Amino acid sequence: GLLFGFEFCFRLVIFCCLGWQEEVSRYQEKQSCRERRTQAKNLKKLVYVYLVRYAEEQQDLALLSISTFQRALKDPNQLIRASALRVLSSIRVPIIVPIMMLAIKEAATDLSPYVRKTAAHAIQKLYSLDPDQKEHLIEVIEKLLKDKSTLVAGSVVMAFEEVCPDRIDLIHKNYRKLCNLLVDVEEWGQVVIIHMLTRYARTQFVSPWREDAVFDENSEKAFYDSEEERRVDQSKPYIMDPDHRLLLRNTKPLLQSRNTAVVMAVSQLYWHLAPKHELSIITKSLVRLLRSHREVQYIVLQNIATMSIQRKGMFEPFMKSFYVRSTDATHIKTLKLEILTNLANEASISTILREFQTYVKSQDKAFAAATIQAIGCCATNISEVTDTCLNGLVLLLSNRDETVVAESVVVIKKLLQTQPSQHSDIIKHMAKLFDNITVPMARASILWLMGEYCEHVPKIAPDVLRKMAKTFTDEEDIVKLQIVNLAAKLYLTNSKQTKLLTQYILNLGKYDQNYDIRDRTRFIRQLIVPNEKSGALSKYARRILMAPKPAPVLQSAFKDRDRFQLGTLSHTLNSQASGYLELSDWPAVAPDQSVRNVEVVEPVRLPYLRLVLNCFCVHVESVSESESKENSDDSNKSSSSQSEKSSSESDSEKKKKTLKNKKLQQQKPDSKDRQKRIRSTCLRIMQHNYSLNYYLPPQIIQKTLNIMTKYILIHIVLSISTPFFVNCMCSLLHLCVFLACQFDAVSWPVHVSLQASSPVFVPETSHELLHRMTGKGLSAQYRFTRQPCIYGNSMVSLQLTLSNSTDQALENIHISEKSSTGQNIHRFNAIERLEPQASVTVSMGVDFNDSTQAANFQLCTKEDEFSVSIQPAVGELLLPITMSEADFTKEQGKLVGMNESSATITMMPENVSSQSVNRKVVSVANLGVIPSGQENIYRFAGKTVSSGSLVLVSVALKDPDAVITINTEKTVMGSMLLRQVKTALTNSGP
């Protein structure tokens, strides 16, 4: 028994070992199969890579694989067909171009949109390999442009841009389709299509940047309200083309895209195509992109910097978004500085300068230097803060950082060139700090100032030259050149004290190692020291060296970048890149818009309606006949059976029949289930019509469903539920919508607009536009009429008085079409002849875009042109409105926080009365007086002319003080208006 037990255990162990070996062998076989498949895939990838990269060198081996790819092009799997075409088109062997061309043509008609998309990508590869195939490829592109798949649209447009971007005629028939499909195209395809449509629109539509533009999306024709207005202007106003509006409307939702490239593409499209008053919708989207990565921020900030030069009002409400953060990179900080400098104006300069004071203390030296340059730009652009900026820069000369001191000196030098006589103390202060400054550029700038304005500092300049003579050999080359210039200028103005010093310095420079310094020294010696060999040039030495020099203009580096299309590589580099396509100018006359009309066979609605009604009638008759037959048969059967089996039927059988009838009745659908089926079917019909779902309010959709489930549609839909019939029901759907709107009381959303009232006070004072001396006898004065402008709702109405003070008549007085600032100006009709000592009054309109920026234009006669400008006061950019006291309080409660500006002043005794307060306020601003039920509280209301933003002003008298409160979304205008109201109420007199 013991031996038997050992034998059993031994056999069991052997059996287990054999089973384990079998499992191991099976596992190894599986692993080897997986490895072989993986190796095969990797080998195939390596073959593809080899063919793509080395086919040009090993063309014989590449030709052997062509048959394999040709077979794969017929594979039933769309992924294999697309992969084969992708690799085949990547083999750069010219001999297989006909094969590639044939494969692309076949793939362009493939049933799979993915394969057609790959064919579009292959077009670009074939064109780069053989440009002679362009005509054949254009035929394929024309065919693919008609494709209705959103998967193909982006790729074929990319091929169009690469092969034939000038063939605009291919886009005509597909323009509206591309606009409508744009929302559903993949993101990078959207970018390509938007850029292409931007170029297309600039060639096919008239410029919307006109004064007489009409932007009503629903209007088809322009009309005039009265005969008087028709007589005023006989010219036909601009009306935006419906296709132009279609492009703007379909790209607007893409501003909410998650892809920053799409948002940037839509922004540049609006910048180049949209009317000026619609540009504000892209501002928030661009500011939102500033939360992205620094690479995205860099591109977005560059484009904003270009926009902010021309349209400051777009980004003024978001100025805080451009404040520099400590985590920003240096190039991001520099761009934000550019934008803040461009946005600076009289109202915001104080806040911006406070920010700049913090930036100057930054540890980033390059950023601190750029900040000092920005301060100089602000001082140049805004004359009110020039002295403040100069004083601040002078304080920076005592800074420990050499970079800050050097940059401050350079900027001060540029600023002092505007008014050097008034800042001689600053030049003296810089001379005192000269020994402590070591940066060569700063030392050279101080020496240049000393030499240029040596007559203003006659005692200090010779002493500085004496110090420079001691250290001449140790100075940098740029400093040596300025020492030589300083010596020459002092020799001409103060030769008694500096003659020997000048000769010493010229002798040192004569033997300097730098040949530029040697040449400069010899030239200066021959120029200022006359001798026998000197020519006539030495007589004009003072004119040459001491000639007045124009002050430098500090301007933004992005001022001229608008010549490139925004969002392009050329705009980023500020240089035309390879492949850049310039935007064409707007055509003077719009091309024929019928080229974009596509013949579409639309379904005729009335026959469908008759068909449905006929089907309904037939259905009702058949149902009624069948029900009547069933009822008659049932009655006959029941009567005969009752007569025949009345005697034999027992009570138990009657009970069974009644139970059976109850079960059948319970199996029939009740009215609630039927109502649910009807409602779901009607909702499915409505979902087929996307336009109604998009434009109708929810209450109208709900009432339309109720009508559809109530009337005859429910019977037809329940009996015939094929997709074809559901599509045919769209005409009846429109009928039900009409019934819902007509017979049901529906409150449609209405936007209440603030209507302007007549002005309370119209100033009679006029402002000089052109003096008679400057205008060669033509003088012009303008005044604000404070009336709604008849030329445009966003324009300020002006009255212009032209006078001729000469002895001869002036002819053809008009305003030139060129405008330097870009405001929309409605020009008056040209005055053919203005007699001597005569005057004429004309009216004009200017769209200031709710900004106090001056409108510059050219006032011309037949022979001369005069540059003039109209500077509006902030109160003239408003229109008065009327409202109740309750509405005033309600709207004022909405405009709080940053939208509220207030100040406390001390009133003059003669200004405390209600008449005086009203007169003072309405004389400053064109506001309407709101009746107030509270004593010592005066309220005024108005709206901005351009944007229609509400402006509320209240004055609360609290003896002896008064609190002025201004509530408006236009914070800049609010602060400027507050300052003017304060001045008016604190001053005595009328």
Phi, psi and omega in degrees: 000322179294318178296321179298320179296317178296321180295320180296315180296321181296316178296324180296319179294317179298318179298317179297320180294320178295318178296322179293323179294321178296318178297320179297318180294320177297316180298320179294322177297317178298315180299320180294322177297316179297317180296321179295319178295317178297318179296323179295318177297314180296322179295321178296319178297319179296322178295317178298315180298319180296318181295321182290320188268327189240015181293329181294327180277323181246071185290328180296315179293326179293324181293333180292337183269355185296319181299325178297315180290328177295322176293322181293336179292343179260006183293144179292339181278125183294328180293323179291320178298317180293319180295319179297318179293323181296315181288319180299319180285345180271349178281114187267071176237115186299335185290339182261015180301316178300322178295318179296321180297316179296318180296321181292320179296320178292319181291334179292339178254013181293151180289335182274126177294334178293321177291320178295325176296318178296324177296323177295321176293325181291337180299317181295321180294318180292324180294322177291332179281319182217093180296345179292344179275015187301315183296319179293322180291328178296325177297319178293319179297319179298324178289318182287335177295336178278355181295136182268359181279134177290341180288334185266334191303309183296320182291320182288327176292325176296319176295321177299316180295330182277321188268308188219066182293344181271354180276071182295335182297338178287340184271339187309305185289339184254005185298307184294326178295317179295322178296320182284329180276353190300323184294329185265356180284151177297159197299314183288334172292325177299320180298314182294316182294320181296317179295321179293317180291333176296314178294322180297316184294328180290344178259344188247345184239156178277152183300129176276002183269056181241157183287328184263029184284143175241126188239035176280118184291334186268346184279137178261330182226150177277142177216163180249148183285331185213167179290329181296315180295327179294325178287331182294315184226109180273346181286146182283123182287161179286134174235128183296135178297137179302326178290327175296315178294326178300317179296315180294321183290322183280340177269343183300317179298337181288352174294343177266011183294152177280344181272122183293329179294324178293316179298319180293322179294318178294323180296315179292328177296314179294323181296322184267345187236332189278155172300154186299325184283354179258002183288340185294343183287343180270352186294310183297323180294320178292320178295326178297327181291345179289352175272001182275192181293163185294333177294319177291319179302320183299313181292316182295317180294325176298317180290322177295322179299321177291319180293321187292341178290319183269326185232080180295325184297340181295320190249000179299320178295342183249031185298325181294339178291343181258009174292144185282138175256156181292336182272356181288148175286166185297318181292331176289318179299318181297319179293321177295325175298318178301316183292316179298322178294321179292327183276352184294135174214186184299328184280325187254359186294327181295318178294319181292321179294326175296321176296318181296327178298326177286322182293329181297332181276006183293150177285342177282106187293320179296321179291320178297319178295319178296327178295320178296321175298321179294322177298319177298321177297318179296320179295326179286318185283329184241104186293337182294336184248014182297313180295321179297316179294322179297316179296321178293322179290326177295323177296330180288347178293341178268009181290152181282337183279125182292326180296316179296317180296315181298315181292325178296319179297316181297318181290319178299320179302318180290323181287324182292341180292342179284316181219073184291328184293332182274354185233037178295331178296325179292322178296320177296319179297321178293325178295325178293325181273004187297321183294333182272351182265127184247346182289127185302318182297321179292317179297319179295323179294320179294318178297322177296318178297318179299317181288321183290323183241041181294335180289337178277338178232066187291337182270335185269323185300316178297326179292322177296320178296324178298317179294322181291329178296328180290321186254020185300315185291341182264355184278163175286165184298319182293329178286321179299319180297321180286331175295317178298318178296317179298317180297319180295318181291322177291328177296324181282330184260332185214064186291335181298318183272336190242008183296312182291322178297320180295316179297322179296316181291322179293326176292322177294317181290336181296330183246023179288157182289331182277126183290334176296320180290322178297315179297316180298319181296315180294322178294316181296320181298315180291336184278318188260336181256102183286142174212190184292327182277347182292140179270199181289348184293330182295339178292335184253024182298318182294320178296324183287311186279326184256022179294141178294135184248137180293145179292140180291149179258116178271111182227164183291147178289348182259013185294322184258010183280349180290356176288344176257151178292135182297148178081002181262165177295325179296322178293322180293318182275348185058035178204145184291117180273165180293133180087003180288133179249118182286147174285133179281160176288157178297138177290146179292324178234132183294134175296171182297121182278352179289346180293342179267359178284131179246131180285113181239128179278098182277145178293136178281126190283322185295316176301321177298320180295317178297319180300316181295316181294321177297316177300321180295317180297314179298320182296318181293318180296317181295320180294318181293319179295316181296320180293323180291321178296315180298319181293320180291318178298317180296321180293318179297314181297318183293322181292317180294319182293323180293323181289323184280323190248015181295325183283325186269347184282135181260174181290328181293321179293325177297319179296320178298320180295316180297321177295322179295318178296323178296320179295319179296320179294324178291331180286339179289142179293135178279179185291327181293316177297318180297321179295322178296317178298317180298313185293319179295322179293317178296321178296325177295323177295318181293328180292341178285343181251094186291328184296320180292320179296330184280323189262339185275142174291161182299324183293328178290319178299319180295317181289328176296318177299320180297318180292318181297323180282347183268327189258199195292342184300326187297322182292319182290315182296322181290328182277325181234110185238030178285156179300325179298318182289327177297320177294327180290344184279358183298326181295318177290332175299316177298324178297319180291324176298319178298318179296319180296324181282331186272315190260350177251138179284110182238132176265103178285147179293126182237131177266114182283126180257144180280120182271136180283144178251177180288148183291145179282324183218133178241114181291143179265351182291142179247155180245143183283126177260320181212124179280151184293332177288318178291323183271014178054047179100341178267123176241151182218138175228149180228154174214156182269125182275345180059027176251153174301135184284133181280348183269347180177142183292337182262012184254151175266131183277133179230154176241126186246129179246119182252133182230144179247110182259011180266180178266358181237155180285144176259136185242151173052062175274121184205174176256131180293154180285346180279133178226125186282333184262347175089005177290152175280120183237124174270112186276147176283158178296142184299136178270112186294322183205132177238115185291161178300142179057026180249161180226154178215144181246129179230164179243151179210167180228143180227131174265100181277358180056040179056039179225149178273012177294137184292145176265113181261135178204176183251120174264118191241150166245189181295330186247333188233162174230135182234129178278122181230165179212146178246118181257110183275146168279153185296331180288341179275356178267016184239159172234137182286148176226161178244144176199166178280166180294325179293318178295323178299314180295322180294314180291327179293327178292337178280334185256072180239182179074236181290343180274006183240132176233134182217158179204151178250129183230166175256118185280147171286147183301325182284352181258007186281336184291158182294320180296321181292318179297314180298317182295319181295315185290313183288340175286331178280318185226150180278081185239158175263145181273126179263126179296134184240136177269357181255140179284147177063018173233122183241134185236144180220146183220148177197178177221152179289145186292317188282306186261348181073022179286142184285138176232117182243131181234131176226140179237116179251117181273125176227098189309125004261010184260171177218141180251119178258127181233130179235125180242122178194153175288334178279086186296324180294315178296324179297316180293321179292320179293323178298318180296321181288322178294321177300315180297320182291321184279339180270343179274147176270165180096181183288000000 
